[in-house]
Amino acid sequence: MSKLATPATVPMIAESLSGDMLLVHRALAREPDAFRAIMKIHNQRLYRIARGILRNDAEAEDVVQEAYVSAFVSLAAFRGESTLATWLSRIVINEALGRVRKKRRTVGMPDNPEAQIIRFPLNSNDDPERAMAQRQILALVERATDSLPDIYRMVFVARVIEGLSMEETADLLGVRPETIKTRLHRARVLLRKALDNEIGPVLLDAFPFAGRRCEQLTQAVMGRLGFE
């Protein structure tokens, strides 16, 4: 087992370190704030990657939790050869894929029809109709993303949703950048096809102008016309 740094040695180490390695050394010295900082920085990315593989909210949370435990137990093995984000992401991917393989060995790989849809924050609190339309579109995109085959979905989540570069995605998944480019193109084609099959009914409710927005415009025009 690697020897942990002591709190007294952390200030001396900090003078020659920055970023990832400093956080790692602080965590190895058992500083609670360092663990919290690592998780706060990486939670969203790791969750999205896990969910991109598993297509299930609760399972993704479990995987991220298990991955953190594994990572923190073996934190001394992190040498800074890649970013901490990449190192943690690989652990999450391995954990998630292990769970997928276990499912396939036992009950097969279900389509998770009951998987919950991730609700992104919406800035439409004053307009229920518009908020509903936005949620419909988000749900549609999420379902289409979930329908992608694993190898394309992982690339799509990393490149498009997480915004990783071609090189970062290639490093994360252990394939060549050219392969990432090909898979991303295929993912977009498949996603576009899935969206085309459903987009018509959703667009009927797009760009709504009702509720408070409609009432405000009506009142404004009435006021300008001299009506109370």
mmCIF file of C-alpha atoms in Angstrom:
data_model
loop_
_atom_site.group_PDB
_atom_site.id
_atom_site.type_symbol
_atom_site.label_atom_id
_atom_site.label_comp_id
_atom_site.label_asym_id
_atom_site.label_seq_id
_atom_site.Cartn_x
_atom_site.Cartn_y
_atom_site.Cartn_z
ATOM 1 C CA MET A 1 0.000 0.000 0.000
ATOM 2 C CA SER A 2 1.326 3.450 -0.905
ATOM 3 C CA LYS A 3 2.193 5.726 1.951
ATOM 4 C CA LEU A 4 -0.169 8.670 2.331
ATOM 5 C CA ALA A 5 1.117 12.196 2.669
ATOM 6 C CA THR A 6 0.700 13.730 6.091
ATOM 7 C CA PRO A 7 -1.054 17.080 6.603
ATOM 8 C CA ALA A 8 2.277 18.639 7.586
ATOM 9 C CA THR A 9 3.856 17.759 4.249
ATOM 10 C CA VAL A 10 1.023 19.104 2.091
ATOM 11 C CA PRO A 11 2.144 22.790 2.125
ATOM 12 C CA MET A 12 5.627 21.788 0.896
ATOM 13 C CA ILE A 13 4.132 19.587 -1.831
ATOM 14 C CA ALA A 14 1.710 22.348 -2.843
ATOM 15 C CA GLU A 15 4.574 24.689 -3.686
ATOM 16 C CA SER A 16 5.568 22.495 -6.628
ATOM 17 C CA LEU A 17 2.121 21.265 -7.717
ATOM 18 C CA SER A 18 -1.047 22.688 -9.177
ATOM 19 C CA GLY A 19 -4.421 21.530 -10.394
ATOM 20 C CA ASP A 20 -5.105 17.809 -10.459
ATOM 21 C CA MET A 21 -1.987 16.677 -8.646
ATOM 22 C CA LEU A 22 -2.452 19.159 -5.836
ATOM 23 C CA LEU A 23 -6.004 17.937 -5.262
ATOM 24 C CA VAL A 24 -4.787 14.352 -5.334
ATOM 25 C CA HIS A 25 -2.051 15.028 -2.769
ATOM 26 C CA ARG A 26 -4.528 16.825 -0.535
ATOM 27 C CA ALA A 27 -6.906 13.878 -0.806
ATOM 28 C CA LEU A 28 -4.077 11.465 -0.009
ATOM 29 C CA ALA A 29 -3.517 13.553 3.105
ATOM 30 C CA ARG A 30 -7.151 12.832 3.994
ATOM 31 C CA GLU A 31 -8.438 16.391 3.604
ATOM 32 C CA PRO A 32 -12.249 16.172 3.365
ATOM 33 C CA ASP A 33 -12.463 19.350 1.269
ATOM 34 C CA ALA A 34 -10.219 17.785 -1.360
ATOM 35 C CA PHE A 35 -12.557 14.829 -1.834
ATOM 36 C CA ARG A 36 -15.537 17.186 -2.013
ATOM 37 C CA ALA A 37 -13.749 19.346 -4.574
ATOM 38 C CA ILE A 38 -12.904 16.374 -6.781
ATOM 39 C CA MET A 39 -16.501 15.187 -6.759
ATOM 40 C CA LYS A 40 -17.967 18.647 -7.302
ATOM 41 C CA ILE A 41 -15.737 19.175 -10.329
ATOM 42 C CA HIS A 42 -16.367 15.800 -11.950
ATOM 43 C CA ASN A 43 -19.840 14.694 -10.847
ATOM 44 C CA GLN A 44 -21.735 15.915 -13.899
ATOM 45 C CA ARG A 45 -19.352 14.498 -16.479
ATOM 46 C CA LEU A 46 -19.086 11.132 -14.773
ATOM 47 C CA TYR A 47 -22.836 10.850 -14.318
ATOM 48 C CA ARG A 48 -23.510 11.656 -17.967
ATOM 49 C CA ILE A 49 -20.935 9.136 -19.141
ATOM 50 C CA ALA A 50 -22.386 6.433 -16.893
ATOM 51 C CA ARG A 51 -25.915 7.176 -18.003
ATOM 52 C CA GLY A 52 -24.816 7.221 -21.623
ATOM 53 C CA ILE A 53 -23.794 3.592 -21.193
ATOM 54 C CA LEU A 54 -26.549 2.358 -18.867
ATOM 55 C CA ARG A 55 -29.519 4.514 -19.943
ATOM 56 C CA ASN A 56 -30.857 4.502 -16.404
ATOM 57 C CA ASP A 57 -30.623 7.307 -13.845
ATOM 58 C CA ALA A 58 -30.431 5.227 -10.679
ATOM 59 C CA GLU A 59 -27.887 2.785 -12.083
ATOM 60 C CA ALA A 60 -25.739 5.644 -13.345
ATOM 61 C CA GLU A 61 -25.679 7.162 -9.861
ATOM 62 C CA ASP A 62 -24.701 3.797 -8.367
ATOM 63 C CA VAL A 63 -21.899 3.380 -10.897
ATOM 64 C CA VAL A 64 -20.478 6.839 -10.230
ATOM 65 C CA GLN A 65 -20.567 6.184 -6.502
ATOM 66 C CA GLU A 66 -18.777 2.863 -6.892
ATOM 67 C CA ALA A 67 -16.268 4.414 -9.266
ATOM 68 C CA TYR A 68 -15.429 7.144 -6.758
ATOM 69 C CA VAL A 69 -14.851 4.574 -4.033
ATOM 70 C CA SER A 70 -12.566 2.560 -6.302
ATOM 71 C CA ALA A 71 -10.733 5.679 -7.431
ATOM 72 C CA PHE A 72 -10.192 7.042 -3.933
ATOM 73 C CA VAL A 73 -8.941 3.682 -2.655
ATOM 74 C CA SER A 74 -6.320 3.585 -5.424
ATOM 75 C CA LEU A 75 -5.723 7.337 -5.650
ATOM 76 C CA ALA A 76 -1.993 6.928 -5.066
ATOM 77 C CA ALA A 77 -1.836 5.202 -8.461
ATOM 78 C CA PHE A 78 -2.736 8.455 -10.230
ATOM 79 C CA ARG A 79 0.505 9.831 -11.694
ATOM 80 C CA GLY A 80 -0.818 12.703 -13.775
ATOM 81 C CA GLU A 81 -0.062 10.982 -17.069
ATOM 82 C CA SER A 82 -3.615 11.890 -18.101
ATOM 83 C CA THR A 83 -5.994 14.409 -16.576
ATOM 84 C CA LEU A 84 -7.849 13.456 -13.429
ATOM 85 C CA ALA A 85 -11.089 13.788 -15.414
ATOM 86 C CA THR A 86 -9.891 11.214 -17.948
ATOM 87 C CA TRP A 87 -8.618 8.872 -15.240
ATOM 88 C CA LEU A 88 -11.919 9.005 -13.354
ATOM 89 C CA SER A 89 -13.921 8.691 -16.569
ATOM 90 C CA ARG A 90 -12.108 5.485 -17.478
ATOM 91 C CA ILE A 91 -12.945 4.025 -14.080
ATOM 92 C CA VAL A 92 -16.600 4.955 -14.574
ATOM 93 C CA ILE A 93 -16.626 3.424 -18.059
ATOM 94 C CA ASN A 94 -15.104 0.189 -16.763
ATOM 95 C CA GLU A 95 -17.584 0.060 -13.892
ATOM 96 C CA ALA A 96 -20.541 0.738 -16.176
ATOM 97 C CA LEU A 97 -19.444 -1.757 -18.823
ATOM 98 C CA GLY A 98 -18.913 -4.345 -16.106
ATOM 99 C CA ARG A 99 -22.489 -3.853 -15.023
ATOM 100 C CA VAL A 100 -23.681 -4.189 -18.635
ATOM 101 C CA ARG A 101 -21.748 -7.454 -19.040
ATOM 102 C CA LYS A 102 -23.200 -8.777 -15.796
ATOM 103 C CA LYS A 103 -26.711 -8.029 -17.023
ATOM 104 C CA ARG A 104 -26.092 -9.799 -20.285
ATOM 105 C CA ARG A 105 -24.871 -12.899 -18.456
ATOM 106 C CA THR A 106 -27.917 -13.016 -16.200
ATOM 107 C CA VAL A 107 -31.071 -11.526 -17.680
ATOM 108 C CA GLY A 108 -29.925 -10.122 -20.982
ATOM 109 C CA MET A 109 -29.771 -6.468 -21.880
ATOM 110 C CA PRO A 110 -33.191 -4.819 -21.452
ATOM 111 C CA ASP A 111 -34.159 -1.663 -23.251
ATOM 112 C CA ASN A 112 -34.956 0.038 -19.931
ATOM 113 C CA PRO A 113 -38.370 1.350 -21.031
ATOM 114 C CA GLU A 114 -38.991 2.594 -17.493
ATOM 115 C CA ALA A 115 -35.752 4.578 -17.299
ATOM 116 C CA GLN A 116 -36.396 8.069 -16.045
ATOM 117 C CA ILE A 117 -35.737 11.016 -18.307
ATOM 118 C CA ILE A 118 -33.127 13.477 -17.048
ATOM 119 C CA ARG A 119 -34.797 16.840 -16.646
ATOM 120 C CA PHE A 120 -32.419 19.621 -17.553
ATOM 121 C CA PRO A 121 -33.016 22.946 -15.774
ATOM 122 C CA LEU A 122 -35.377 25.146 -17.733
ATOM 123 C CA ASN A 123 -35.704 28.910 -17.565
ATOM 124 C CA SER A 124 -39.446 28.963 -18.198
ATOM 125 C CA ASN A 125 -40.977 29.190 -14.747
ATOM 126 C CA ASP A 126 -43.282 31.998 -15.828
ATOM 127 C CA ASP A 127 -44.463 30.216 -18.960
ATOM 128 C CA PRO A 128 -45.846 26.713 -18.276
ATOM 129 C CA GLU A 129 -46.776 26.111 -21.920
ATOM 130 C CA ARG A 130 -43.291 26.872 -23.185
ATOM 131 C CA ALA A 131 -41.730 24.816 -20.383
ATOM 132 C CA MET A 132 -43.892 21.858 -21.369
ATOM 133 C CA ALA A 133 -42.830 22.134 -25.009
ATOM 134 C CA GLN A 134 -39.162 22.357 -24.002
ATOM 135 C CA ARG A 135 -39.508 19.246 -21.870
ATOM 136 C CA GLN A 136 -41.097 17.385 -24.760
ATOM 137 C CA ILE A 137 -38.178 18.272 -27.006
ATOM 138 C CA LEU A 138 -35.605 17.361 -24.359
ATOM 139 C CA ALA A 139 -37.337 14.055 -23.707
ATOM 140 C CA LEU A 140 -37.368 13.364 -27.432
ATOM 141 C CA VAL A 141 -33.636 14.038 -27.752
ATOM 142 C CA GLU A 142 -32.882 11.902 -24.695
ATOM 143 C CA ARG A 143 -34.900 8.972 -26.024
ATOM 144 C CA ALA A 144 -33.203 9.252 -29.391
ATOM 145 C CA THR A 145 -29.785 9.324 -27.697
ATOM 146 C CA ASP A 146 -30.685 6.286 -25.580
ATOM 147 C CA SER A 147 -31.631 4.419 -28.755
ATOM 148 C CA LEU A 148 -28.115 4.695 -30.201
ATOM 149 C CA PRO A 149 -25.928 1.551 -30.147
ATOM 150 C CA ASP A 150 -23.402 1.582 -27.308
ATOM 151 C CA ILE A 151 -20.284 2.441 -29.332
ATOM 152 C CA TYR A 152 -21.988 5.424 -30.971
ATOM 153 C CA ARG A 153 -23.804 6.612 -27.854
ATOM 154 C CA MET A 154 -20.604 6.791 -25.808
ATOM 155 C CA VAL A 155 -18.908 8.896 -28.470
ATOM 156 C CA PHE A 156 -21.952 11.149 -28.842
ATOM 157 C CA VAL A 157 -22.217 11.756 -25.101
ATOM 158 C CA ALA A 158 -18.501 12.514 -24.787
ATOM 159 C CA ARG A 159 -18.197 14.759 -27.852
ATOM 160 C CA VAL A 160 -21.556 16.502 -28.063
ATOM 161 C CA ILE A 161 -23.031 16.473 -24.564
ATOM 162 C CA GLU A 162 -19.791 16.770 -22.582
ATOM 163 C CA GLY A 163 -17.975 18.810 -25.244
ATOM 164 C CA LEU A 164 -14.733 16.833 -25.140
ATOM 165 C CA SER A 165 -12.324 17.334 -28.029
ATOM 166 C CA MET A 166 -11.686 14.631 -30.621
ATOM 167 C CA GLU A 167 -8.338 13.861 -28.981
ATOM 168 C CA GLU A 168 -9.775 13.782 -25.447
ATOM 169 C CA THR A 169 -12.546 11.423 -26.533
ATOM 170 C CA ALA A 170 -10.089 9.167 -28.345
ATOM 171 C CA ASP A 171 -7.864 9.061 -25.255
ATOM 172 C CA LEU A 172 -10.834 8.388 -22.996
ATOM 173 C CA LEU A 173 -12.173 5.496 -25.085
ATOM 174 C CA GLY A 174 -8.791 4.149 -26.163
ATOM 175 C CA VAL A 175 -9.353 4.427 -29.921
ATOM 176 C CA ARG A 176 -7.918 6.546 -32.719
ATOM 177 C CA PRO A 177 -9.294 10.059 -33.414
ATOM 178 C CA GLU A 178 -10.258 8.866 -36.908
ATOM 179 C CA THR A 179 -12.451 6.199 -35.309
ATOM 180 C CA ILE A 180 -14.091 8.800 -33.084
ATOM 181 C CA LYS A 181 -14.825 10.953 -36.125
ATOM 182 C CA THR A 182 -16.412 8.025 -37.971
ATOM 183 C CA ARG A 183 -18.497 6.937 -34.987
ATOM 184 C CA LEU A 184 -19.661 10.487 -34.293
ATOM 185 C CA HIS A 185 -20.798 10.879 -37.887
ATOM 186 C CA ARG A 186 -22.704 7.607 -37.686
ATOM 187 C CA ALA A 187 -24.227 8.605 -34.331
ATOM 188 C CA ARG A 188 -25.509 11.851 -35.815
ATOM 189 C CA VAL A 189 -27.016 10.044 -38.793
ATOM 190 C CA LEU A 190 -28.806 7.574 -36.528
ATOM 191 C CA LEU A 191 -29.926 10.322 -34.155
ATOM 192 C CA ARG A 192 -31.287 12.398 -37.016
ATOM 193 C CA LYS A 193 -33.229 9.393 -38.307
ATOM 194 C CA ALA A 194 -34.695 8.719 -34.865
ATOM 195 C CA LEU A 195 -35.695 12.354 -34.475
ATOM 196 C CA ASP A 196 -37.246 12.508 -37.953
ATOM 197 C CA ASN A 197 -39.615 9.714 -36.971
ATOM 198 C CA GLU A 198 -41.052 11.708 -34.070
ATOM 199 C CA ILE A 199 -40.333 15.363 -34.661
ATOM 200 C CA GLY A 200 -43.582 16.147 -36.486
ATOM 201 C CA PRO A 201 -45.975 15.677 -33.548
ATOM 202 C CA VAL A 202 -43.601 17.504 -31.203
ATOM 203 C CA LEU A 203 -43.320 20.518 -33.494
ATOM 204 C CA LEU A 204 -47.074 20.984 -33.283
ATOM 205 C CA ASP A 205 -46.484 22.209 -29.729
ATOM 206 C CA ALA A 206 -43.229 24.057 -30.429
ATOM 207 C CA PHE A 207 -42.874 27.828 -30.074
ATOM 208 C CA PRO A 208 -46.044 28.131 -27.971
ATOM 209 C CA PHE A 209 -47.575 31.503 -27.387
ATOM 210 C CA ALA A 210 -50.202 31.090 -24.739
ATOM 211 C CA GLY A 211 -50.682 31.500 -21.031
ATOM 212 C CA ARG A 212 -48.940 34.458 -19.429
ATOM 213 C CA ARG A 213 -47.069 35.508 -22.564
ATOM 214 C CA CYS A 214 -50.293 35.671 -24.545
ATOM 215 C CA GLU A 215 -52.060 37.553 -21.777
ATOM 216 C CA GLN A 216 -49.231 40.066 -21.385
ATOM 217 C CA LEU A 217 -49.194 40.903 -25.090
ATOM 218 C CA THR A 218 -52.974 41.208 -25.171
ATOM 219 C CA GLN A 219 -52.988 43.558 -22.193
ATOM 220 C CA ALA A 220 -50.190 45.663 -23.687
ATOM 221 C CA VAL A 221 -52.056 46.133 -26.957
ATOM 222 C CA MET A 222 -55.297 46.897 -25.134
ATOM 223 C CA GLY A 223 -53.475 49.510 -23.095
ATOM 224 C CA ARG A 224 -52.045 51.172 -26.175
ATOM 225 C CA LEU A 225 -55.525 51.260 -27.656
ATOM 226 C CA GLY A 226 -56.774 53.135 -24.606
ATOM 227 C CA PHE A 227 -58.637 50.271 -22.905
ATOM 228 C CA GLU A 228 -58.081 49.508 -19.245
#
